[in-house]
GROMACS .gro file of C-alpha atoms in nm:
model
  404
    1MET     CA    1  -0.437   1.088   2.498
    2LYS     CA    2  -0.541   0.827   2.242
    3TYR     CA    3  -0.439   0.861   1.879
    4LEU     CA    4  -0.628   0.730   1.576
    5VAL     CA    5  -0.455   0.762   1.239
    6VAL     CA    6  -0.655   0.659   0.930
    7ILE     CA    7  -0.474   0.620   0.598
    8PRO     CA    8  -0.700   0.591   0.292
    9ASP     CA    9  -0.414   0.479   0.066
   10GLY     CA   10  -0.392   0.675  -0.260
   11MET     CA   11  -0.706   0.880  -0.183
   12ALA     CA   12  -0.570   1.210  -0.320
   13ASP     CA   13  -0.631   1.264  -0.690
   14GLU     CA   14  -0.693   1.513  -0.969
   15ARG     CA   15  -1.023   1.653  -1.092
   16VAL     CA   16  -1.207   1.401  -1.310
   17ALA     CA   17  -1.448   1.493  -1.590
   18ALA     CA   18  -1.671   1.194  -1.511
   19LEU     CA   19  -1.722   1.339  -1.161
   20GLY     CA   20  -1.826   1.681  -1.284
   21ASP     CA   21  -1.469   1.811  -1.275
   22ARG     CA   22  -1.433   1.711  -0.910
   23THR     CA   23  -1.179   1.489  -0.741
   24PRO     CA   24  -1.297   1.164  -0.578
   25MET     CA   25  -1.249   1.331  -0.239
   26GLU     CA   26  -1.473   1.619  -0.348
   27ALA     CA   27  -1.734   1.384  -0.494
   28ALA     CA   28  -1.746   1.148  -0.197
   29VAL     CA   29  -2.012   1.185   0.072
   30LYS     CA   30  -1.793   1.177   0.383
   31PRO     CA   31  -1.968   1.359   0.668
   32CYS     CA   32  -1.731   1.247   0.943
   33MET     CA   33  -1.413   1.366   0.769
   34ASP     CA   34  -1.582   1.693   0.677
   35GLU     CA   35  -1.711   1.755   1.030
   36LEU     CA   36  -1.379   1.680   1.197
   37CYS     CA   37  -1.179   1.898   0.957
   38ARG     CA   38  -1.399   2.197   1.047
   39HIS     CA   39  -1.246   2.189   1.397
   40ALA     CA   40  -0.894   2.070   1.313
   41GLU     CA   41  -0.559   2.173   1.179
   42VAL     CA   42  -0.585   2.125   0.801
   43GLY     CA   43  -0.306   2.144   0.548
   44THR     CA   44  -0.086   1.946   0.311
   45VAL     CA   45   0.217   1.728   0.374
   46LEU     CA   46   0.486   1.583   0.148
   47ASN     CA   47   0.546   1.221   0.247
   48VAL     CA   48   0.772   1.124  -0.045
   49PRO     CA   49   1.109   1.303  -0.034
   50ALA     CA   50   1.241   1.453  -0.356
   51GLY     CA   51   1.426   1.197  -0.563
   52MET     CA   52   1.258   0.896  -0.401
   53VAL     CA   53   1.006   0.667  -0.571
   54PRO     CA   54   0.648   0.739  -0.456
   55GLU     CA   55   0.582   0.399  -0.305
   56SER     CA   56   0.375   0.305  -0.003
   57ASP     CA   57   0.678   0.192   0.199
   58THR     CA   58   0.839   0.534   0.162
   59ALA     CA   59   0.522   0.728   0.238
   60ASN     CA   60   0.398   0.518   0.532
   61MET     CA   61   0.741   0.514   0.692
   62ALA     CA   62   0.732   0.892   0.678
   63ILE     CA   63   0.385   0.912   0.835
   64LEU     CA   64   0.503   0.685   1.116
   65SER     CA   65   0.791   0.932   1.176
   66PHE     CA   66   1.078   0.739   1.015
   67ASP     CA   67   1.278   0.938   0.760
   68PRO     CA   68   1.263   0.731   0.438
   69LYS     CA   69   1.601   0.866   0.327
   70VAL     CA   70   1.753   0.702   0.633
   71TYR     CA   71   1.549   0.385   0.676
   72SER     CA   72   1.401   0.281   0.341
   73ARG     CA   73   1.541  -0.052   0.220
   74GLY     CA   74   1.267  -0.141  -0.030
   75ARG     CA   75   0.921  -0.276   0.034
   76SER     CA   76   0.992  -0.646  -0.013
   77PRO     CA   77   1.194  -0.698   0.308
   78LEU     CA   78   0.911  -0.539   0.508
   79GLU     CA   79   0.659  -0.767   0.340
   80ALA     CA   80   0.881  -1.066   0.417
   81LEU     CA   81   0.888  -0.966   0.783
   82SER     CA   82   0.509  -0.940   0.789
   83MET     CA   83   0.483  -1.288   0.637
   84GLY     CA   84   0.688  -1.428   0.925
   85LEU     CA   85   0.992  -1.502   0.711
   86ASP     CA   86   1.324  -1.506   0.894
   87MET     CA   87   1.546  -1.309   0.659
   88GLN     CA   88   1.919  -1.365   0.686
   89PRO     CA   89   2.169  -1.082   0.629
   90ASP     CA   90   2.290  -1.241   0.304
   91GLN     CA   91   1.939  -1.274   0.158
   92THR     CA   92   1.762  -1.031  -0.071
   93ALA     CA   93   1.384  -1.012  -0.079
   94TYR     CA   94   1.197  -0.938  -0.403
   95ARG     CA   95   0.832  -0.856  -0.453
   96CYS     CA   96   0.684  -1.112  -0.694
   97ASN     CA   97   0.356  -1.000  -0.846
   98VAL     CA   98   0.149  -1.246  -1.044
   99VAL     CA   99   0.032  -1.027  -1.333
  100THR     CA  100  -0.179  -1.053  -1.646
  101LEU     CA  101   0.008  -1.021  -1.976
  102SER     CA  102  -0.145  -1.036  -2.323
  103GLU     CA  103  -0.121  -1.373  -2.495
  104ASP     CA  104  -0.080  -1.315  -2.870
  105GLU     CA  105   0.275  -1.174  -2.884
  106ASP     CA  106   0.615  -1.320  -2.801
  107TYR     CA  107   0.705  -1.258  -2.439
  108ASP     CA  108   0.915  -0.947  -2.492
  109HIS     CA  109   0.632  -0.770  -2.675
  110LYS     CA  110   0.339  -0.860  -2.452
  111ILE     CA  111   0.119  -0.589  -2.298
  112MET     CA  112   0.084  -0.541  -1.923
  113LEU     CA  113  -0.293  -0.578  -1.887
  114ASP     CA  114  -0.327  -0.590  -1.510
  115HIS     CA  115  -0.068  -0.573  -1.231
  116SER     CA  116  -0.310  -0.759  -0.999
  117ALA     CA  117  -0.465  -1.021  -1.232
  118ASP     CA  118  -0.816  -0.902  -1.146
  119GLU     CA  119  -0.712  -0.902  -0.779
  120ILE     CA  120  -0.667  -1.277  -0.778
  121THR     CA  121  -0.763  -1.454  -0.457
  122THR     CA  122  -0.489  -1.563  -0.221
  123GLU     CA  123  -0.608  -1.924  -0.244
  124GLU     CA  124  -0.567  -1.927  -0.622
  125ALA     CA  125  -0.237  -1.743  -0.613
  126ASP     CA  126  -0.098  -1.988  -0.358
  127GLN     CA  127  -0.125  -2.268  -0.615
  128LEU     CA  128   0.059  -2.057  -0.872
  129ILE     CA  129   0.337  -1.963  -0.629
  130LYS     CA  130   0.379  -2.329  -0.538
  131ALA     CA  131   0.415  -2.408  -0.909
  132LEU     CA  132   0.686  -2.143  -0.939
  133GLU     CA  133   0.864  -2.278  -0.631
  134ALA     CA  134   0.856  -2.629  -0.775
  135HIS     CA  135   1.018  -2.507  -1.096
  136PHE     CA  136   1.255  -2.234  -0.978
  137GLY     CA  137   1.315  -2.306  -0.611
  138THR     CA  138   1.670  -2.402  -0.506
  139GLU     CA  139   1.861  -2.413  -0.179
  140PHE     CA  140   1.942  -2.045  -0.245
  141ARG     CA  141   1.605  -1.919  -0.375
  142HIS     CA  142   1.249  -1.974  -0.250
  143PHE     CA  143   0.902  -1.838  -0.333
  144TYR     CA  144   0.651  -1.750  -0.060
  145THR     CA  145   0.279  -1.678  -0.087
  146GLY     CA  146   0.160  -1.340   0.034
  147VAL     CA  147  -0.185  -1.186  -0.020
  148SER     CA  148  -0.375  -1.175  -0.350
  149TYR     CA  149  -0.125  -1.084  -0.623
  150ARG     CA  150   0.155  -0.977  -0.385
  151HIS     CA  151   0.420  -1.241  -0.310
  152CYS     CA  152   0.782  -1.273  -0.210
  153ILE     CA  153   1.108  -1.433  -0.318
  154LEU     CA  154   1.404  -1.473  -0.081
  155TRP     CA  155   1.730  -1.512  -0.273
  156LYS     CA  156   2.069  -1.575  -0.112
  157ASP     CA  157   2.329  -1.329  -0.240
  158GLY     CA  158   2.070  -1.176  -0.475
  159ASN     CA  159   2.130  -0.835  -0.627
  160ASP     CA  160   1.959  -0.585  -0.396
  161THR     CA  161   2.032  -0.278  -0.608
  162TYR     CA  162   1.887  -0.386  -0.942
  163GLU     CA  163   1.639  -0.126  -1.072
  164PHE     CA  164   1.325  -0.310  -1.181
  165SER     CA  165   1.019  -0.147  -1.336
  166ARG     CA  166   0.704  -0.139  -1.123
  167PRO     CA  167   0.419  -0.329  -1.292
  168HIS     CA  168   0.148  -0.083  -1.186
  169ASP     CA  169   0.340   0.192  -1.368
  170ILE     CA  170   0.316   0.026  -1.709
  171ILE     CA  171  -0.046  -0.088  -1.735
  172GLY     CA  172  -0.152  -0.090  -2.100
  173GLN     CA  173   0.205  -0.068  -2.225
  174CYS     CA  174   0.435  -0.311  -2.406
  175ILE     CA  175   0.674  -0.467  -2.156
  176CYS     CA  176   0.965  -0.466  -2.402
  177ASP     CA  177   1.124  -0.151  -2.256
  178TYR     CA  178   1.066  -0.253  -1.895
  179LEU     CA  179   1.199  -0.608  -1.872
  180PRO     CA  180   1.522  -0.678  -1.682
  181SER     CA  181   1.815  -0.609  -1.914
  182VAL     CA  182   2.080  -0.867  -1.989
  183GLU     CA  183   2.327  -0.583  -2.041
  184ASN     CA  184   2.265  -0.450  -1.689
  185GLY     CA  185   2.300  -0.780  -1.507
  186GLY     CA  186   1.934  -0.877  -1.518
  187GLU     CA  187   1.969  -1.194  -1.726
  188GLU     CA  188   1.859  -1.434  -1.452
  189PHE     CA  189   1.565  -1.213  -1.356
  190TYR     CA  190   1.459  -1.194  -1.720
  191ARG     CA  191   1.485  -1.571  -1.765
  192LEU     CA  192   1.275  -1.636  -1.456
  193MET     CA  193   1.000  -1.397  -1.562
  194LYS     CA  194   0.990  -1.529  -1.919
  195GLU     CA  195   0.982  -1.894  -1.813
  196SER     CA  196   0.715  -1.818  -1.554
  197TYR     CA  197   0.475  -1.740  -1.839
  198GLU     CA  198   0.517  -2.091  -1.979
  199ILE     CA  199   0.448  -2.238  -1.635
  200LEU     CA  200   0.150  -2.022  -1.544
  201ASN     CA  201  -0.037  -1.936  -1.862
  202HIS     CA  202  -0.223  -2.268  -1.890
  203HIS     CA  203  -0.208  -2.367  -1.525
  204PRO     CA  204  -0.545  -2.514  -1.414
  205VAL     CA  205  -0.604  -2.214  -1.188
  206ASN     CA  206  -0.580  -1.980  -1.485
  207GLU     CA  207  -0.791  -2.198  -1.713
  208ALA     CA  208  -1.060  -2.193  -1.446
  209ARG     CA  209  -1.031  -1.815  -1.419
  210ARG     CA  210  -1.073  -1.774  -1.794
  211ALA     CA  211  -1.383  -1.992  -1.780
  212ARG     CA  212  -1.527  -1.750  -1.521
  213GLY     CA  213  -1.442  -1.446  -1.733
  214LEU     CA  214  -1.149  -1.341  -1.514
  215LYS     CA  215  -0.798  -1.244  -1.620
  216PRO     CA  216  -0.531  -1.515  -1.582
  217ALA     CA  217  -0.230  -1.452  -1.357
  218ASN     CA  218   0.003  -1.572  -1.630
  219SER     CA  219   0.342  -1.426  -1.541
  220ALA     CA  220   0.560  -1.342  -1.245
  221TRP     CA  221   0.696  -0.989  -1.226
  222LEU     CA  222   0.987  -0.911  -0.995
  223TRP     CA  223   1.059  -0.570  -0.840
  224SER     CA  224   1.160  -0.371  -0.527
  225PRO     CA  225   1.455  -0.574  -0.393
  226GLY     CA  226   1.602  -0.511  -0.050
  227LYS     CA  227   1.797  -0.646   0.244
  228LYS     CA  228   1.676  -0.717   0.598
  229PRO     CA  229   1.513  -0.400   0.739
  230SER     CA  230   1.564  -0.220   1.067
  231LEU     CA  231   1.357   0.061   1.221
  232PRO     CA  232   1.370   0.236   1.561
  233ASN     CA  233   1.121   0.108   1.816
  234PHE     CA  234   0.801   0.316   1.802
  235LYS     CA  235   0.733   0.295   2.175
  236ASP     CA  236   1.089   0.389   2.263
  237LYS     CA  237   1.062   0.693   2.036
  238TRP     CA  238   0.719   0.817   2.143
  239GLY     CA  239   0.648   0.652   2.478
  240ILE     CA  240   0.317   0.503   2.365
  241ASP     CA  241   0.194   0.158   2.262
  242GLY     CA  242   0.108   0.134   1.893
  243ALA     CA  243  -0.093  -0.105   1.678
  244VAL     CA  244  -0.126  -0.137   1.301
  245ILE     CA  245  -0.434  -0.264   1.117
  246SER     CA  246  -0.391  -0.338   0.746
  247ALA     CA  247  -0.456  -0.607   0.487
  248VAL     CA  248  -0.125  -0.525   0.318
  249ASP     CA  249   0.191  -0.712   0.419
  250LEU     CA  250   0.404  -0.404   0.355
  251ILE     CA  251   0.221  -0.194   0.615
  252LYS     CA  252   0.213  -0.480   0.864
  253GLY     CA  253   0.587  -0.521   0.810
  254ILE     CA  254   0.660  -0.155   0.886
  255GLY     CA  255   0.463  -0.184   1.209
  256LEU     CA  256   0.627  -0.509   1.316
  257CYS     CA  257   0.971  -0.377   1.231
  258ALA     CA  258   0.901  -0.079   1.459
  259GLY     CA  259   0.787  -0.305   1.744
  260MET     CA  260   0.416  -0.228   1.701
  261ARG     CA  261   0.139  -0.486   1.722
  262SER     CA  262  -0.009  -0.596   1.389
  263ILE     CA  263  -0.378  -0.690   1.406
  264ASP     CA  264  -0.524  -0.912   1.134
  265VAL     CA  265  -0.887  -0.869   1.031
  266GLU     CA  266  -1.077  -1.156   0.874
  267GLY     CA  267  -1.206  -1.055   0.533
  268ALA     CA  268  -0.962  -0.765   0.493
  269THR     CA  269  -0.866  -0.786   0.127
  270GLY     CA  270  -0.664  -0.480   0.029
  271ASN     CA  271  -0.930  -0.371  -0.223
  272VAL     CA  272  -1.263  -0.187  -0.234
  273HIS     CA  273  -1.447  -0.494  -0.104
  274THR     CA  274  -1.253  -0.516   0.222
  275ASN     CA  275  -1.408  -0.572   0.566
  276TYR     CA  276  -1.452  -0.210   0.673
  277ASP     CA  277  -1.665  -0.298   0.975
  278GLY     CA  278  -1.406  -0.550   1.089
  279LYS     CA  279  -1.130  -0.291   1.072
  280ALA     CA  280  -1.334  -0.050   1.281
  281GLN     CA  281  -1.403  -0.313   1.546
  282ALA     CA  282  -1.036  -0.412   1.545
  283ALA     CA  283  -0.936  -0.049   1.607
  284ILE     CA  284  -1.188  -0.016   1.891
  285GLY     CA  285  -1.067  -0.346   2.035
  286ALA     CA  286  -0.706  -0.229   2.020
  287PHE     CA  287  -0.790   0.085   2.220
  288ARG     CA  288  -0.983  -0.122   2.473
  289ASP     CA  289  -0.684  -0.355   2.504
  290GLY     CA  290  -0.456  -0.067   2.596
  291ALA     CA  291  -0.317   0.065   2.269
  292ASP     CA  292  -0.252   0.439   2.274
  293PHE     CA  293  -0.193   0.476   1.900
  294VAL     CA  294  -0.386   0.286   1.632
  295TYR     CA  295  -0.287   0.313   1.266
  296VAL     CA  296  -0.561   0.197   1.029
  297HIS     CA  297  -0.447   0.157   0.669
  298VAL     CA  298  -0.704   0.096   0.393
  299GLU     CA  299  -0.577   0.002   0.047
  300GLY     CA  300  -0.905   0.033  -0.146
  301PRO     CA  301  -0.871   0.386  -0.293
  302ASP     CA  302  -0.521   0.305  -0.417
  303GLU     CA  303  -0.628  -0.013  -0.596
  304CYS     CA  304  -0.918   0.175  -0.757
  305GLY     CA  305  -0.673   0.436  -0.878
  306HIS     CA  306  -0.450   0.172  -1.034
  307ARG     CA  307  -0.751   0.012  -1.201
  308ALA     CA  308  -0.898   0.347  -1.316
  309GLU     CA  309  -1.226   0.268  -1.137
  310VAL     CA  310  -1.373   0.614  -1.081
  311GLU     CA  311  -1.696   0.526  -0.904
  312ASN     CA  312  -1.531   0.259  -0.691
  313LYS     CA  313  -1.269   0.506  -0.571
  314VAL     CA  314  -1.543   0.743  -0.457
  315ARG     CA  315  -1.723   0.450  -0.294
  316ALA     CA  316  -1.408   0.338  -0.111
  317ILE     CA  317  -1.361   0.684   0.040
  318GLU     CA  318  -1.725   0.689   0.152
  319GLN     CA  319  -1.697   0.344   0.309
  320ILE     CA  320  -1.384   0.444   0.501
  321ASP     CA  321  -1.562   0.752   0.634
  322GLN     CA  322  -1.888   0.582   0.727
  323LYS     CA  323  -1.773   0.237   0.837
  324ILE     CA  324  -1.430   0.300   0.989
  325LEU     CA  325  -1.374   0.663   1.084
  326ALA     CA  326  -1.724   0.741   1.215
  327PRO     CA  327  -1.768   0.442   1.450
  328VAL     CA  328  -1.415   0.464   1.592
  329TYR     CA  329  -1.458   0.839   1.645
  330GLU     CA  330  -1.788   0.777   1.824
  331TYR     CA  331  -1.621   0.517   2.044
  332LEU     CA  332  -1.338   0.754   2.138
  333LYS     CA  333  -1.593   1.025   2.224
  334SER     CA  334  -1.784   0.781   2.443
  335THR     CA  335  -1.480   0.711   2.663
  336GLY     CA  336  -1.469   1.067   2.794
  337GLU     CA  337  -1.091   1.068   2.748
  338ALA     CA  338  -0.883   1.301   2.533
  339PHE     CA  339  -0.812   1.181   2.182
  340THR     CA  340  -0.666   1.290   1.849
  341VAL     CA  341  -0.778   1.183   1.501
  342VAL     CA  342  -0.548   1.218   1.201
  343VAL     CA  343  -0.661   1.142   0.845
  344LEU     CA  344  -0.444   1.157   0.533
  345PRO     CA  345  -0.355   0.948   0.231
  346ASP     CA  346   0.006   0.835   0.204
  347HIS     CA  347   0.042   0.955  -0.157
  348PRO     CA  348  -0.190   1.039  -0.448
  349THR     CA  349  -0.289   0.765  -0.694
  350PRO     CA  350  -0.448   0.967  -0.976
  351LEU     CA  351  -0.701   0.783  -1.190
  352ARG     CA  352  -0.560   0.953  -1.499
  353ILE     CA  353  -0.211   0.802  -1.469
  354ARG     CA  354  -0.311   0.484  -1.280
  355THR     CA  355  -0.004   0.496  -1.057
  356HIS     CA  356   0.139   0.688  -0.762
  357SER     CA  357   0.257   1.048  -0.776
  358SER     CA  358   0.491   1.237  -0.543
  359ASP     CA  359   0.265   1.536  -0.481
  360PRO     CA  360   0.175   1.661  -0.132
  361VAL     CA  361  -0.143   1.517   0.019
  362PRO     CA  362  -0.415   1.675   0.236
  363TYR     CA  363  -0.419   1.603   0.609
  364PHE     CA  364  -0.614   1.706   0.914
  365ILE     CA  365  -0.530   1.674   1.284
  366TYR     CA  366  -0.831   1.687   1.517
  367ASN     CA  367  -0.755   1.717   1.890
  368SER     CA  368  -1.059   1.676   2.116
  369GLU     CA  369  -0.902   1.912   2.371
  370GLN     CA  370  -0.789   2.176   2.122
  371GLU     CA  371  -1.076   2.224   1.879
  372LYS     CA  372  -1.024   2.517   1.645
  373GLU     CA  373  -1.219   2.672   1.361
  374SER     CA  374  -1.029   2.581   1.045
  375GLY     CA  375  -1.251   2.762   0.799
  376VAL     CA  376  -1.262   2.436   0.601
  377THR     CA  377  -1.604   2.280   0.550
  378SER     CA  378  -1.511   1.988   0.324
  379PHE     CA  379  -1.189   1.786   0.335
  380SER     CA  380  -1.024   1.784  -0.008
  381GLU     CA  381  -0.702   1.850  -0.192
  382ALA     CA  382  -0.802   2.208  -0.277
  383THR     CA  383  -0.935   2.308   0.063
  384ALA     CA  384  -0.629   2.169   0.240
  385THR     CA  385  -0.396   2.354   0.004
  386ALA     CA  386  -0.590   2.678   0.050
  387THR     CA  387  -0.513   2.690   0.425
  388GLY     CA  388  -0.145   2.752   0.346
  389ALA     CA  389  -0.033   2.503   0.613
  390TYR     CA  390   0.238   2.284   0.461
  391ILE     CA  391   0.468   2.022   0.611
  392PRO     CA  392   0.765   1.968   0.374
  393ASN     CA  393   0.893   1.656   0.552
  394GLY     CA  394   0.627   1.395   0.621
  395TYR     CA  395   0.834   1.224   0.888
  396THR     CA  396   0.784   1.533   1.111
  397LEU     CA  397   0.402   1.509   1.099
  398LEU     CA  398   0.375   1.305   1.419
  399GLU     CA  399   0.568   1.571   1.607
  400ARG     CA  400   0.268   1.798   1.551
  401VAL     CA  401   0.034   1.522   1.664
  402ILE     CA  402   0.197   1.368   1.970
  403ARG     CA  403   0.411   1.648   2.110
  404LYS     CA  404   0.163   1.934   2.108
   0.00000   0.00000   0.00000
């Protein structure tokens, strides 16, 4: 049996007036998802346990069968692992976004305009991270370039329990209530973030971006600290070889931490303009090379949700269906071997709130040897809920997939 798991990150949503009171899933033309769900187990699953923050590390750990309440140590250590950084036990990793803040107010009263600085390119961001390293780097603290706006700090003896605010949660809001608090031990974090604005705001990279009509990445924003991660080995747990395909360091890090192979795809960006065809070919190549389980994560719908881009979110779902799911499904059919296809988002990213929610998400499990009539003709939040099938603990989903 071969297993294909496709994760359109943040795909689940609410009904949107601009889409005729439909969700993006309902509005999207996605013939492959709809056809497969007609002959599959369809339902909803809760990937984010009660009381936990609805982040992609939590949700994707759950989908890959690791209980987030047991194994979650924050997203930054997983990203550090994906970046090839050798974390020491006494180091804390922090996510370091380069964000866009408004420019007219004093720092404490600026507005969070964009958590991704118009999805800045990695090449541009690398120059900004190097500027931060030159100013703030010490023998105990170093900055490392990740992908686009997502970067990493490793800090010896850093506070790994400090509760930062997530930048994508406060888009359009004054940062005054969300900055690290001096009273709560966040003085050094606050100083770094405030000084970063002075370093970055008129950096040549940002002046060039302004000249092109793009938002400047004019401040660092720290969040999601954690210590060195540890996950059970995926092959030891399930007896199959697994591979992960993603443009996002966090997802790569989860896979690597679990002993899976991480496959990079040229042109994979983590947004709606990613290399869909390349991801499909990478998945097919992984199966041909002997992988039993291929996990394809696509960030585009999530980024569109954060940016409130209604039409782009619909488009991202359609591209995933037509350019990733359909060709890999056709390949698996052509082999004549048994296979299973699973499709689900990790969490919702509703356009209305522009951040993640903890609600259950729709899923389907299609087994080529156990086709069944689901009564569902179109894969969506409502149709999945209507089946009544519900998995309360996302980390048990794979038990229904692999041990049938």
